[in-house]
mmCIF file of C-alpha atoms in Angstrom:
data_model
loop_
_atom_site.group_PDB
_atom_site.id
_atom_site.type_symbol
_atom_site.label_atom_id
_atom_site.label_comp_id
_atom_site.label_asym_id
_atom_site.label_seq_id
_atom_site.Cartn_x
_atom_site.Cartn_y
_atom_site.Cartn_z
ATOM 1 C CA UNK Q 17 29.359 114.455 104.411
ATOM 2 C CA UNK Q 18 30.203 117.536 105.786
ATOM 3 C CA UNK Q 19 28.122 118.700 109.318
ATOM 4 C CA UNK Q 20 28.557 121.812 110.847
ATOM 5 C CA UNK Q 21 26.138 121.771 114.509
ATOM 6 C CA UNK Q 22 25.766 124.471 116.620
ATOM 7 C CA UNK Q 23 24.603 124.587 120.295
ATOM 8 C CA UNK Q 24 23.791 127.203 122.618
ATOM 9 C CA UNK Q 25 22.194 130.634 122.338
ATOM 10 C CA UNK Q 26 19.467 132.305 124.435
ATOM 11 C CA UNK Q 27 18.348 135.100 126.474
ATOM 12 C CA UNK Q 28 21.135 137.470 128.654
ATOM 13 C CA UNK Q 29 20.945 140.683 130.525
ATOM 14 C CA UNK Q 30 22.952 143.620 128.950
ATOM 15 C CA UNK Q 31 26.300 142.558 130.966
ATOM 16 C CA UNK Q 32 26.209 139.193 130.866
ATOM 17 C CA UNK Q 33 28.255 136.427 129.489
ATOM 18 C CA UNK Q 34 27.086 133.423 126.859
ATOM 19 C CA UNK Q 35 29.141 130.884 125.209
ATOM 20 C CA UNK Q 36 28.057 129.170 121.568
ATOM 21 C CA UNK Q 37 30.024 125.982 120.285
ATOM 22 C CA UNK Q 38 29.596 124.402 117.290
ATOM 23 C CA UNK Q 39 30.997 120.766 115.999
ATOM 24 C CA UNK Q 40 32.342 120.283 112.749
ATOM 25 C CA UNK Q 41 32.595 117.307 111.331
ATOM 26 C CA UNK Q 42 33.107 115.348 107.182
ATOM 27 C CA UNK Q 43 36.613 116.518 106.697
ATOM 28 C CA UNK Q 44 39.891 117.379 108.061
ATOM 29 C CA UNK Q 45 39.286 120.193 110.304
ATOM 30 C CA UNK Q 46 42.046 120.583 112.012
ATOM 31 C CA UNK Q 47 43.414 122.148 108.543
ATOM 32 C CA UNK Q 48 41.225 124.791 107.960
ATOM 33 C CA UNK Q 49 40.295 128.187 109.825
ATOM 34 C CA UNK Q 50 36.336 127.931 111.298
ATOM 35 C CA UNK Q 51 34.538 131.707 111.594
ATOM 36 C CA UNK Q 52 31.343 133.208 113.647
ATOM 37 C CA UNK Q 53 29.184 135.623 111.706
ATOM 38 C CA UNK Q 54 25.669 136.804 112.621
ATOM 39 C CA UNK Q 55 22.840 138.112 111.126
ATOM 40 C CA UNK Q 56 20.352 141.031 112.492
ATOM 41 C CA UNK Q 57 16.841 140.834 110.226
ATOM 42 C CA UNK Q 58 17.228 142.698 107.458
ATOM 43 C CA UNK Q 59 20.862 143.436 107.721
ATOM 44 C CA UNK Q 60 24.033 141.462 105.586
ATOM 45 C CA UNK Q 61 25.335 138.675 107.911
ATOM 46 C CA UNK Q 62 28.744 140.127 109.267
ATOM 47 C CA UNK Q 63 31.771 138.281 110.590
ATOM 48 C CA UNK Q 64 32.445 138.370 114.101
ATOM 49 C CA UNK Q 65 35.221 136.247 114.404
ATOM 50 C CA UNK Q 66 37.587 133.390 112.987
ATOM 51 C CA UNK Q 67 40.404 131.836 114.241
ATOM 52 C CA UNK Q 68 42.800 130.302 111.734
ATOM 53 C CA UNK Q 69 44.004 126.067 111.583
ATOM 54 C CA UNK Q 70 47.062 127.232 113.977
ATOM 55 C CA UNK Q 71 44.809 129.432 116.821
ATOM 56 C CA UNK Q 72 45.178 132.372 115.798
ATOM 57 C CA UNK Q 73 42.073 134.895 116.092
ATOM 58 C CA UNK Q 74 40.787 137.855 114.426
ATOM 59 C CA UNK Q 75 37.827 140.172 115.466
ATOM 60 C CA UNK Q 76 35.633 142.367 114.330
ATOM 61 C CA UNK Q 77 35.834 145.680 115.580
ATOM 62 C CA UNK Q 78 32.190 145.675 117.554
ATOM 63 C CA UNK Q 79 33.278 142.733 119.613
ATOM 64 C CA UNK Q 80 36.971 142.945 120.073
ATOM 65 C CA UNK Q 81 38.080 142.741 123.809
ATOM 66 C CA UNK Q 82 34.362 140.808 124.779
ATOM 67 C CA UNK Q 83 34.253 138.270 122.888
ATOM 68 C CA UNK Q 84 36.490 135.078 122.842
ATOM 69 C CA UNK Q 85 36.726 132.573 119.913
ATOM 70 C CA UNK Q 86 38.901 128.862 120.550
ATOM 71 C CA UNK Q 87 39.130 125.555 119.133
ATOM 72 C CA UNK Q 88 40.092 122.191 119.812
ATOM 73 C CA UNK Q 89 41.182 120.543 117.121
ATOM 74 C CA UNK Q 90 40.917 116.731 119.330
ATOM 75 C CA UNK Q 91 37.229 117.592 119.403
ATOM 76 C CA UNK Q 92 36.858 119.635 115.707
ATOM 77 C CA UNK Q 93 34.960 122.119 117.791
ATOM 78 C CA UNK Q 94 35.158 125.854 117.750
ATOM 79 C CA UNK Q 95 33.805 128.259 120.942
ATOM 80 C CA UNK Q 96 32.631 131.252 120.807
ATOM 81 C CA UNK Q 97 32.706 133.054 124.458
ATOM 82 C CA UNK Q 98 30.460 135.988 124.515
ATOM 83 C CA UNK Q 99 31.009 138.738 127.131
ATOM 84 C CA UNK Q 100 29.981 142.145 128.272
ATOM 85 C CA UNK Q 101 26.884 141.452 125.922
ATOM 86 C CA UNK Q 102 24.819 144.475 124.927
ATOM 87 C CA UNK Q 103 21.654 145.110 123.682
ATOM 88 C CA UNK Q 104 22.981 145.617 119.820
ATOM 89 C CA UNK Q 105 25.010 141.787 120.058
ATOM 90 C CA UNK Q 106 21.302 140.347 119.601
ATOM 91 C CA UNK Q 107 21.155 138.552 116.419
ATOM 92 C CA UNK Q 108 21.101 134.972 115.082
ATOM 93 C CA UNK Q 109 24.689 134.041 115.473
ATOM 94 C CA UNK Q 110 26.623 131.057 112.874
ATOM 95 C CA UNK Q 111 29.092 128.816 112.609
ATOM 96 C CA UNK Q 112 30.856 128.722 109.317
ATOM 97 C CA UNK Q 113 33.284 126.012 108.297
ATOM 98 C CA UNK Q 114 35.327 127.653 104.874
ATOM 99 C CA UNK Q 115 35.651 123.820 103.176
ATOM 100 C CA UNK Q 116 35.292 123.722 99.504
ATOM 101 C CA UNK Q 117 32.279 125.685 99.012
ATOM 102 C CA UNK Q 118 31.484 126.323 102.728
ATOM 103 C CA UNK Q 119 29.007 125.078 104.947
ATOM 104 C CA UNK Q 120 26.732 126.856 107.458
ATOM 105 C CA UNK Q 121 25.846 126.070 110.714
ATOM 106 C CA UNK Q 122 21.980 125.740 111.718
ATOM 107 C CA UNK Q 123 22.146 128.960 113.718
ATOM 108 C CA UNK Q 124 21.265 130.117 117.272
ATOM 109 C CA UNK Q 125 18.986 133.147 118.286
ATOM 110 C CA UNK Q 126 21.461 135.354 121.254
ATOM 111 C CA UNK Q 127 18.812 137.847 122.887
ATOM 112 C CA UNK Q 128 20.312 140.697 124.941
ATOM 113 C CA UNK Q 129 17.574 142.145 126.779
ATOM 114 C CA UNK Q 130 16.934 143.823 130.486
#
């Protein structure tokens, strides 16, 4: 059974820094790329990041030099570390494992406010 939990989220000043992990678990995941997406209400959920089974990251434009995505494959856990937030990174942020048919983490609410 494949799990995909996330952890972490909250409330930041414009400026600051916040890190979301998630843990994968059900299948070899060490194999497969993991991704970040997030989702303002009433917008399409958009990618934010992904790093592929080797390490190797991609970004989306918005959050390219501030935000940081890792792995460790001895854990099957993937990081997201969030800096230089601004008011326009609030959203509900996910983890998405691209197994099979994909799974979804439960997602996490990131508030940038003053």
């Amino acid at each position: 059974q494949v799990q995909v939990v996330q952890s972490g989220g909250g409330l930041v000043e414009p400026g600051g820094s916040l890190t979301l992990s998630c843990a994968v678990s059900g299948y070899t995941v060490s194999r497969y790329s993991l991704s970040w997406y997030r989702q303002i209400p009433g917008q399409d959920r958009e990618l934010v990041a992904s790093i592929t089974a080797r390490g190797t990251p991609a970004y989306s434009d918005s959050v390219q030099g501030r935000f940081a995505i890792a792995r460790d494959n001895t854990k099957n856990t993937v990081h997201l570390e969030m800096n230089d937030l601004k008011t326009e990174d609030t959203a509900v942020y996910f983890c998405y494992a691209p197994y099979h048919t994909g799974y979804w983490g439960q997602g996490a609410q990131v508030t940038v406010s003053s």
